[in-house]
């Protein structure tokens, strides 16, 4: 590669996304002396749609559904154009969620088929992740882990068994047919019930397998 990788980490709350991202950060910094850039699924880089982003996520209704989806598409395009693409020649980019979580949200909250949501989100989004990791555990285990985190880590309208089970179903159905959703990039599913070191090792092996690691001098190969 003539640049560093764009990596996405997806999974239910409590699957270990933050732990994996921190592990990848340390490995890139320790082995290659390069600090990755972290981005979120929503980065508020388009001020014109900021209010639609907040209302659509935290107060979803049938009336604001389309505005929220359009706002997400605009924000992701701005993030790709202004943050991700300019950074890749100099450093890896690791996203805490990206497309898959949005497909699940619209399916669960608005009964909108993933292919429909995908089509609108990716209509003008031309930057594709090199690898999307999907961390998978049962909703019961994920919710138990999330409940033990400090701070405002859970939402009563989202972090409940029925919702999380449906979210996982979307993750599994979409990740099972990656060719139908090419903007996810290569998809690697990881059993997040394993210990943290094994999850990190599995992810690192996948990066190596797909030729996404730089050379040891720190320059992208």
PDB file of C-alpha atoms in Angstrom:
ATOM      1  CA  UNK A   1       0.000   0.000   0.000  1.00  0.00           C
ATOM      2  CA  UNK A   2       1.104   3.559  -0.664  1.00  0.00           C
ATOM      3  CA  UNK A   3      -0.766   4.768   2.423  1.00  0.00           C
ATOM      4  CA  UNK A   4      -1.837   3.604   5.869  1.00  0.00           C
ATOM      5  CA  UNK A   5      -5.077   1.654   6.444  1.00  0.00           C
ATOM      6  CA  UNK A   6      -8.546   2.933   7.253  1.00  0.00           C
ATOM      7  CA  UNK A   7      -9.885   0.540   9.913  1.00  0.00           C
ATOM      8  CA  UNK A   8     -13.404   0.361  11.356  1.00  0.00           C
ATOM      9  CA  UNK A   9     -14.359  -1.363  14.614  1.00  0.00           C
ATOM     10  CA  UNK A  10     -18.030  -2.338  14.974  1.00  0.00           C
ATOM     11  CA  UNK A  11     -19.981  -4.238  17.611  1.00  0.00           C
ATOM     12  CA  UNK A  12     -22.571  -3.948  20.342  1.00  0.00           C
ATOM     13  CA  UNK A  13     -21.809  -1.749  23.338  1.00  0.00           C
ATOM     14  CA  UNK A  14     -19.732  -3.900  25.664  1.00  0.00           C
ATOM     15  CA  UNK A  15     -18.045  -6.030  23.002  1.00  0.00           C
ATOM     16  CA  UNK A  16     -14.640  -4.440  23.576  1.00  0.00           C
ATOM     17  CA  UNK A  17     -14.413  -1.929  20.733  1.00  0.00           C
ATOM     18  CA  UNK A  18     -12.556   0.642  22.825  1.00  0.00           C
ATOM     19  CA  UNK A  19     -10.180  -1.999  24.179  1.00  0.00           C
ATOM     20  CA  UNK A  20      -9.357  -3.185  20.665  1.00  0.00           C
ATOM     21  CA  UNK A  21      -8.837   0.349  19.383  1.00  0.00           C
ATOM     22  CA  UNK A  22      -6.484   1.121  22.275  1.00  0.00           C
ATOM     23  CA  UNK A  23      -4.563  -2.074  21.580  1.00  0.00           C
ATOM     24  CA  UNK A  24      -4.195  -1.220  17.902  1.00  0.00           C
ATOM     25  CA  UNK A  25      -3.028   2.271  18.853  1.00  0.00           C
ATOM     26  CA  UNK A  26      -0.300   0.874  21.092  1.00  0.00           C
ATOM     27  CA  UNK A  27       0.876  -1.609  18.474  1.00  0.00           C
ATOM     28  CA  UNK A  28       1.081   0.985  15.714  1.00  0.00           C
ATOM     29  CA  UNK A  29       2.881   3.405  18.032  1.00  0.00           C
ATOM     30  CA  UNK A  30       5.212   0.807  19.512  1.00  0.00           C
ATOM     31  CA  UNK A  31       6.125  -1.084  16.352  1.00  0.00           C
ATOM     32  CA  UNK A  32       5.920   1.617  13.696  1.00  0.00           C
ATOM     33  CA  UNK A  33       6.226   4.884  15.635  1.00  0.00           C
ATOM     34  CA  UNK A  34       3.081   6.261  14.083  1.00  0.00           C
ATOM     35  CA  UNK A  35       0.031   7.476  16.000  1.00  0.00           C
ATOM     36  CA  UNK A  36      -3.326   6.597  14.420  1.00  0.00           C
ATOM     37  CA  UNK A  37      -6.116   9.116  14.060  1.00  0.00           C
ATOM     38  CA  UNK A  38      -9.352   8.221  15.839  1.00  0.00           C
ATOM     39  CA  UNK A  39     -12.703   9.195  14.347  1.00  0.00           C
ATOM     40  CA  UNK A  40     -16.271   8.462  15.346  1.00  0.00           C
ATOM     41  CA  UNK A  41     -19.256   7.389  13.310  1.00  0.00           C
ATOM     42  CA  UNK A  42     -20.461  11.002  13.674  1.00  0.00           C
ATOM     43  CA  UNK A  43     -17.928  13.840  13.827  1.00  0.00           C
ATOM     44  CA  UNK A  44     -20.022  17.009  13.382  1.00  0.00           C
ATOM     45  CA  UNK A  45     -17.872  18.443  10.594  1.00  0.00           C
ATOM     46  CA  UNK A  46     -20.844  19.862   8.701  1.00  0.00           C
ATOM     47  CA  UNK A  47     -22.416  22.522  10.961  1.00  0.00           C
ATOM     48  CA  UNK A  48     -25.480  22.813   8.756  1.00  0.00           C
ATOM     49  CA  UNK A  49     -26.669  19.352   9.814  1.00  0.00           C
ATOM     50  CA  UNK A  50     -25.545  19.318  13.464  1.00  0.00           C
ATOM     51  CA  UNK A  51     -29.035  19.723  14.917  1.00  0.00           C
ATOM     52  CA  UNK A  52     -30.437  17.008  12.648  1.00  0.00           C
ATOM     53  CA  UNK A  53     -27.686  14.657  13.846  1.00  0.00           C
ATOM     54  CA  UNK A  54     -28.511  15.190  17.509  1.00  0.00           C
ATOM     55  CA  UNK A  55     -32.284  15.013  17.167  1.00  0.00           C
ATOM     56  CA  UNK A  56     -32.222  12.035  14.818  1.00  0.00           C
ATOM     57  CA  UNK A  57     -30.009   9.971  17.096  1.00  0.00           C
ATOM     58  CA  UNK A  58     -31.433  10.805  20.507  1.00  0.00           C
ATOM     59  CA  UNK A  59     -35.056  11.612  19.612  1.00  0.00           C
ATOM     60  CA  UNK A  60     -35.752   9.414  16.572  1.00  0.00           C
ATOM     61  CA  UNK A  61     -39.176   9.818  14.987  1.00  0.00           C
ATOM     62  CA  UNK A  62     -40.731   9.074  11.651  1.00  0.00           C
ATOM     63  CA  UNK A  63     -40.742  12.800  10.962  1.00  0.00           C
ATOM     64  CA  UNK A  64     -36.992  13.321  11.425  1.00  0.00           C
ATOM     65  CA  UNK A  65     -35.839  10.000   9.952  1.00  0.00           C
ATOM     66  CA  UNK A  66     -35.041  11.265   6.463  1.00  0.00           C
ATOM     67  CA  UNK A  67     -33.375  14.444   7.723  1.00  0.00           C
ATOM     68  CA  UNK A  68     -31.212  12.359  10.042  1.00  0.00           C
ATOM     69  CA  UNK A  69     -30.174   9.996   7.274  1.00  0.00           C
ATOM     70  CA  UNK A  70     -29.294  12.897   4.986  1.00  0.00           C
ATOM     71  CA  UNK A  71     -27.348  14.529   7.827  1.00  0.00           C
ATOM     72  CA  UNK A  72     -25.394  11.332   8.455  1.00  0.00           C
ATOM     73  CA  UNK A  73     -24.510  11.076   4.781  1.00  0.00           C
ATOM     74  CA  UNK A  74     -23.305  14.694   4.746  1.00  0.00           C
ATOM     75  CA  UNK A  75     -21.286  14.259   7.938  1.00  0.00           C
ATOM     76  CA  UNK A  76     -19.607  11.069   6.730  1.00  0.00           C
ATOM     77  CA  UNK A  77     -18.721  12.658   3.423  1.00  0.00           C
ATOM     78  CA  UNK A  78     -17.204  15.641   5.251  1.00  0.00           C
ATOM     79  CA  UNK A  79     -15.320  13.314   7.607  1.00  0.00           C
ATOM     80  CA  UNK A  80     -13.957  11.254   4.723  1.00  0.00           C
ATOM     81  CA  UNK A  81     -12.944  14.287   2.678  1.00  0.00           C
ATOM     82  CA  UNK A  82     -11.572  16.503   5.450  1.00  0.00           C
ATOM     83  CA  UNK A  83     -10.218  14.066   8.038  1.00  0.00           C
ATOM     84  CA  UNK A  84      -9.736  10.519   6.825  1.00  0.00           C
ATOM     85  CA  UNK A  85      -8.412  10.856   3.273  1.00  0.00           C
ATOM     86  CA  UNK A  86      -5.895  13.626   4.114  1.00  0.00           C
ATOM     87  CA  UNK A  87      -4.577  11.615   7.084  1.00  0.00           C
ATOM     88  CA  UNK A  88      -3.989   8.238   5.411  1.00  0.00           C
ATOM     89  CA  UNK A  89      -0.668   9.146   3.745  1.00  0.00           C
ATOM     90  CA  UNK A  90       0.737   9.900   7.212  1.00  0.00           C
ATOM     91  CA  UNK A  91      -1.074   7.625   9.678  1.00  0.00           C
ATOM     92  CA  UNK A  92      -3.706   4.899  10.099  1.00  0.00           C
ATOM     93  CA  UNK A  93      -7.279   5.962  10.796  1.00  0.00           C
ATOM     94  CA  UNK A  94      -9.389   3.903  13.209  1.00  0.00           C
ATOM     95  CA  UNK A  95     -13.129   4.565  13.355  1.00  0.00           C
ATOM     96  CA  UNK A  96     -15.346   3.728  16.312  1.00  0.00           C
ATOM     97  CA  UNK A  97     -18.258   2.469  14.166  1.00  0.00           C
ATOM     98  CA  UNK A  98     -18.942   3.714  10.656  1.00  0.00           C
ATOM     99  CA  UNK A  99     -21.599   2.215   8.351  1.00  0.00           C
ATOM    100  CA  UNK A 100     -22.746  -1.061   9.892  1.00  0.00           C
ATOM    101  CA  UNK A 101     -24.022   0.559  13.076  1.00  0.00           C
ATOM    102  CA  UNK A 102     -26.055   3.048  11.071  1.00  0.00           C
ATOM    103  CA  UNK A 103     -27.665   0.245   9.075  1.00  0.00           C
ATOM    104  CA  UNK A 104     -28.656  -1.429  12.340  1.00  0.00           C
ATOM    105  CA  UNK A 105     -29.998   1.798  13.840  1.00  0.00           C
ATOM    106  CA  UNK A 106     -32.317   2.501  10.933  1.00  0.00           C
ATOM    107  CA  UNK A 107     -33.508  -1.089  10.802  1.00  0.00           C
ATOM    108  CA  UNK A 108     -34.272  -1.232  14.521  1.00  0.00           C
ATOM    109  CA  UNK A 109     -35.631   2.280  15.028  1.00  0.00           C
ATOM    110  CA  UNK A 110     -37.285   2.890  11.661  1.00  0.00           C
ATOM    111  CA  UNK A 111     -37.799  -0.571  10.142  1.00  0.00           C
ATOM    112  CA  UNK A 112     -35.763   0.538   7.133  1.00  0.00           C
ATOM    113  CA  UNK A 113     -34.033  -2.255   5.222  1.00  0.00           C
ATOM    114  CA  UNK A 114     -30.218  -2.141   5.444  1.00  0.00           C
ATOM    115  CA  UNK A 115     -29.865  -2.005   1.651  1.00  0.00           C
ATOM    116  CA  UNK A 116     -32.026   1.136   1.507  1.00  0.00           C
ATOM    117  CA  UNK A 117     -30.055   2.899   4.233  1.00  0.00           C
ATOM    118  CA  UNK A 118     -26.787   1.747   2.693  1.00  0.00           C
ATOM    119  CA  UNK A 119     -27.703   3.152  -0.721  1.00  0.00           C
ATOM    120  CA  UNK A 120     -28.296   6.648   0.625  1.00  0.00           C
ATOM    121  CA  UNK A 121     -25.327   6.709   2.993  1.00  0.00           C
ATOM    122  CA  UNK A 122     -22.880   5.627   0.303  1.00  0.00           C
ATOM    123  CA  UNK A 123     -24.277   7.507  -2.697  1.00  0.00           C
ATOM    124  CA  UNK A 124     -21.519  10.136  -2.461  1.00  0.00           C
ATOM    125  CA  UNK A 125     -19.179   8.352  -0.053  1.00  0.00           C
ATOM    126  CA  UNK A 126     -16.320   7.034  -2.133  1.00  0.00           C
ATOM    127  CA  UNK A 127     -13.739   6.258   0.569  1.00  0.00           C
ATOM    128  CA  UNK A 128     -14.024   2.590   1.562  1.00  0.00           C
ATOM    129  CA  UNK A 129     -12.500   1.156   4.758  1.00  0.00           C
ATOM    130  CA  UNK A 130      -9.693  -1.289   4.175  1.00  0.00           C
ATOM    131  CA  UNK A 131     -11.042  -3.511   6.934  1.00  0.00           C
ATOM    132  CA  UNK A 132     -14.147  -3.578   9.118  1.00  0.00           C
ATOM    133  CA  UNK A 133     -13.853  -5.618  12.305  1.00  0.00           C
ATOM    134  CA  UNK A 134     -17.154  -6.865  13.712  1.00  0.00           C
ATOM    135  CA  UNK A 135     -16.811  -7.896  17.355  1.00  0.00           C
ATOM    136  CA  UNK A 136     -19.478 -10.426  18.234  1.00  0.00           C
ATOM    137  CA  UNK A 137     -20.793 -11.682  21.566  1.00  0.00           C
ATOM    138  CA  UNK A 138     -24.263 -12.421  22.870  1.00  0.00           C
ATOM    139  CA  UNK A 139     -26.384  -9.403  23.828  1.00  0.00           C
ATOM    140  CA  UNK A 140     -26.562 -10.760  27.379  1.00  0.00           C
ATOM    141  CA  UNK A 141     -22.787 -10.683  27.759  1.00  0.00           C
ATOM    142  CA  UNK A 142     -22.467  -7.325  26.024  1.00  0.00           C
ATOM    143  CA  UNK A 143     -25.057  -5.702  28.270  1.00  0.00           C
ATOM    144  CA  UNK A 144     -23.488  -7.182  31.389  1.00  0.00           C
ATOM    145  CA  UNK A 145     -20.123  -5.733  30.406  1.00  0.00           C
ATOM    146  CA  UNK A 146     -21.588  -2.344  29.484  1.00  0.00           C
ATOM    147  CA  UNK A 147     -23.447  -2.117  32.797  1.00  0.00           C
ATOM    148  CA  UNK A 148     -20.155  -2.302  34.692  1.00  0.00           C
ATOM    149  CA  UNK A 149     -18.622   0.654  32.891  1.00  0.00           C
ATOM    150  CA  UNK A 150     -18.403   3.979  34.683  1.00  0.00           C
ATOM    151  CA  UNK A 151     -20.193   7.121  33.560  1.00  0.00           C
ATOM    152  CA  UNK A 152     -23.152   7.501  31.214  1.00  0.00           C
ATOM    153  CA  UNK A 153     -22.369   4.340  29.281  1.00  0.00           C
ATOM    154  CA  UNK A 154     -25.852   3.006  28.547  1.00  0.00           C
ATOM    155  CA  UNK A 155     -29.101   4.404  27.155  1.00  0.00           C
ATOM    156  CA  UNK A 156     -32.482   3.148  28.423  1.00  0.00           C
ATOM    157  CA  UNK A 157     -34.017   3.394  24.944  1.00  0.00           C
ATOM    158  CA  UNK A 158     -31.207   1.422  23.310  1.00  0.00           C
ATOM    159  CA  UNK A 159     -29.350  -0.799  25.753  1.00  0.00           C
ATOM    160  CA  UNK A 160     -32.154  -3.272  26.389  1.00  0.00           C
ATOM    161  CA  UNK A 161     -32.230  -6.930  25.455  1.00  0.00           C
ATOM    162  CA  UNK A 162     -34.800  -6.746  22.667  1.00  0.00           C
ATOM    163  CA  UNK A 163     -33.092  -3.838  20.925  1.00  0.00           C
ATOM    164  CA  UNK A 164     -29.588  -5.244  21.260  1.00  0.00           C
ATOM    165  CA  UNK A 165     -30.708  -8.647  19.992  1.00  0.00           C
ATOM    166  CA  UNK A 166     -32.161  -7.032  16.891  1.00  0.00           C
ATOM    167  CA  UNK A 167     -29.026  -4.949  16.377  1.00  0.00           C
ATOM    168  CA  UNK A 168     -26.917  -8.083  16.527  1.00  0.00           C
ATOM    169  CA  UNK A 169     -29.180  -9.756  13.972  1.00  0.00           C
ATOM    170  CA  UNK A 170     -28.540  -6.890  11.554  1.00  0.00           C
ATOM    171  CA  UNK A 171     -24.797  -7.060  12.177  1.00  0.00           C
ATOM    172  CA  UNK A 172     -24.784 -10.778  11.473  1.00  0.00           C
ATOM    173  CA  UNK A 173     -26.977 -10.600   8.384  1.00  0.00           C
ATOM    174  CA  UNK A 174     -25.006  -7.767   6.779  1.00  0.00           C
ATOM    175  CA  UNK A 175     -21.565  -9.069   7.744  1.00  0.00           C
ATOM    176  CA  UNK A 176     -22.559 -12.446   6.344  1.00  0.00           C
ATOM    177  CA  UNK A 177     -22.909 -11.029   2.823  1.00  0.00           C
ATOM    178  CA  UNK A 178     -20.144  -8.407   2.536  1.00  0.00           C
ATOM    179  CA  UNK A 179     -20.261  -8.511  -1.261  1.00  0.00           C
ATOM    180  CA  UNK A 180     -23.725  -6.939  -1.071  1.00  0.00           C
ATOM    181  CA  UNK A 181     -22.318  -4.034   0.967  1.00  0.00           C
ATOM    182  CA  UNK A 182     -18.941  -3.285  -0.659  1.00  0.00           C
ATOM    183  CA  UNK A 183     -18.520   0.066   1.109  1.00  0.00           C
ATOM    184  CA  UNK A 184     -17.828  -1.885   4.312  1.00  0.00           C
ATOM    185  CA  UNK A 185     -14.549  -3.029   2.803  1.00  0.00           C
ATOM    186  CA  UNK A 186     -13.205  -6.402   3.825  1.00  0.00           C
ATOM    187  CA  UNK A 187     -15.173  -7.703   6.814  1.00  0.00           C
ATOM    188  CA  UNK A 188     -13.578  -9.747   9.594  1.00  0.00           C
ATOM    189  CA  UNK A 189     -15.786 -11.113  12.349  1.00  0.00           C
ATOM    190  CA  UNK A 190     -14.104 -11.771  15.695  1.00  0.00           C
ATOM    191  CA  UNK A 191     -15.453 -13.735  18.651  1.00  0.00           C
ATOM    192  CA  UNK A 192     -15.322 -11.045  21.333  1.00  0.00           C
ATOM    193  CA  UNK A 193     -15.986 -13.590  24.093  1.00  0.00           C
ATOM    194  CA  UNK A 194     -12.293 -14.447  23.860  1.00  0.00           C
ATOM    195  CA  UNK A 195      -9.809 -12.711  26.132  1.00  0.00           C
ATOM    196  CA  UNK A 196      -8.588  -9.252  25.121  1.00  0.00           C
ATOM    197  CA  UNK A 197      -5.161 -10.411  24.026  1.00  0.00           C
ATOM    198  CA  UNK A 198      -6.623 -13.028  21.695  1.00  0.00           C
ATOM    199  CA  UNK A 199      -9.038 -10.515  20.153  1.00  0.00           C
ATOM    200  CA  UNK A 200      -6.178  -8.074  19.541  1.00  0.00           C
ATOM    201  CA  UNK A 201      -3.958 -10.820  18.141  1.00  0.00           C
ATOM    202  CA  UNK A 202      -6.717 -11.948  15.785  1.00  0.00           C
ATOM    203  CA  UNK A 203      -7.247  -8.395  14.547  1.00  0.00           C
ATOM    204  CA  UNK A 204      -3.518  -7.832  14.063  1.00  0.00           C
ATOM    205  CA  UNK A 205      -3.199 -11.084  12.139  1.00  0.00           C
ATOM    206  CA  UNK A 206      -6.023  -9.971   9.845  1.00  0.00           C
ATOM    207  CA  UNK A 207      -4.264  -6.679   9.142  1.00  0.00           C
ATOM    208  CA  UNK A 208      -1.106  -8.583   8.274  1.00  0.00           C
ATOM    209  CA  UNK A 209      -2.990 -11.119   6.153  1.00  0.00           C
ATOM    210  CA  UNK A 210      -4.505  -8.373   4.009  1.00  0.00           C
ATOM    211  CA  UNK A 211      -1.211  -6.505   3.649  1.00  0.00           C
ATOM    212  CA  UNK A 212      -2.352  -3.509   5.675  1.00  0.00           C
ATOM    213  CA  UNK A 213       0.656  -3.121   7.965  1.00  0.00           C
ATOM    214  CA  UNK A 214       3.466  -0.666   7.173  1.00  0.00           C
ATOM    215  CA  UNK A 215       7.105  -1.633   7.053  1.00  0.00           C
ATOM    216  CA  UNK A 216       9.110  -1.492  10.265  1.00  0.00           C
ATOM    217  CA  UNK A 217      10.645   1.868   9.335  1.00  0.00           C
ATOM    218  CA  UNK A 218       7.207   3.446   9.760  1.00  0.00           C
ATOM    219  CA  UNK A 219       6.442   4.256   6.140  1.00  0.00           C
ATOM    220  CA  UNK A 220       3.421   2.758   4.464  1.00  0.00           C
ATOM    221  CA  UNK A 221       4.460   0.053   2.034  1.00  0.00           C
TER     222      UNK A 221
END
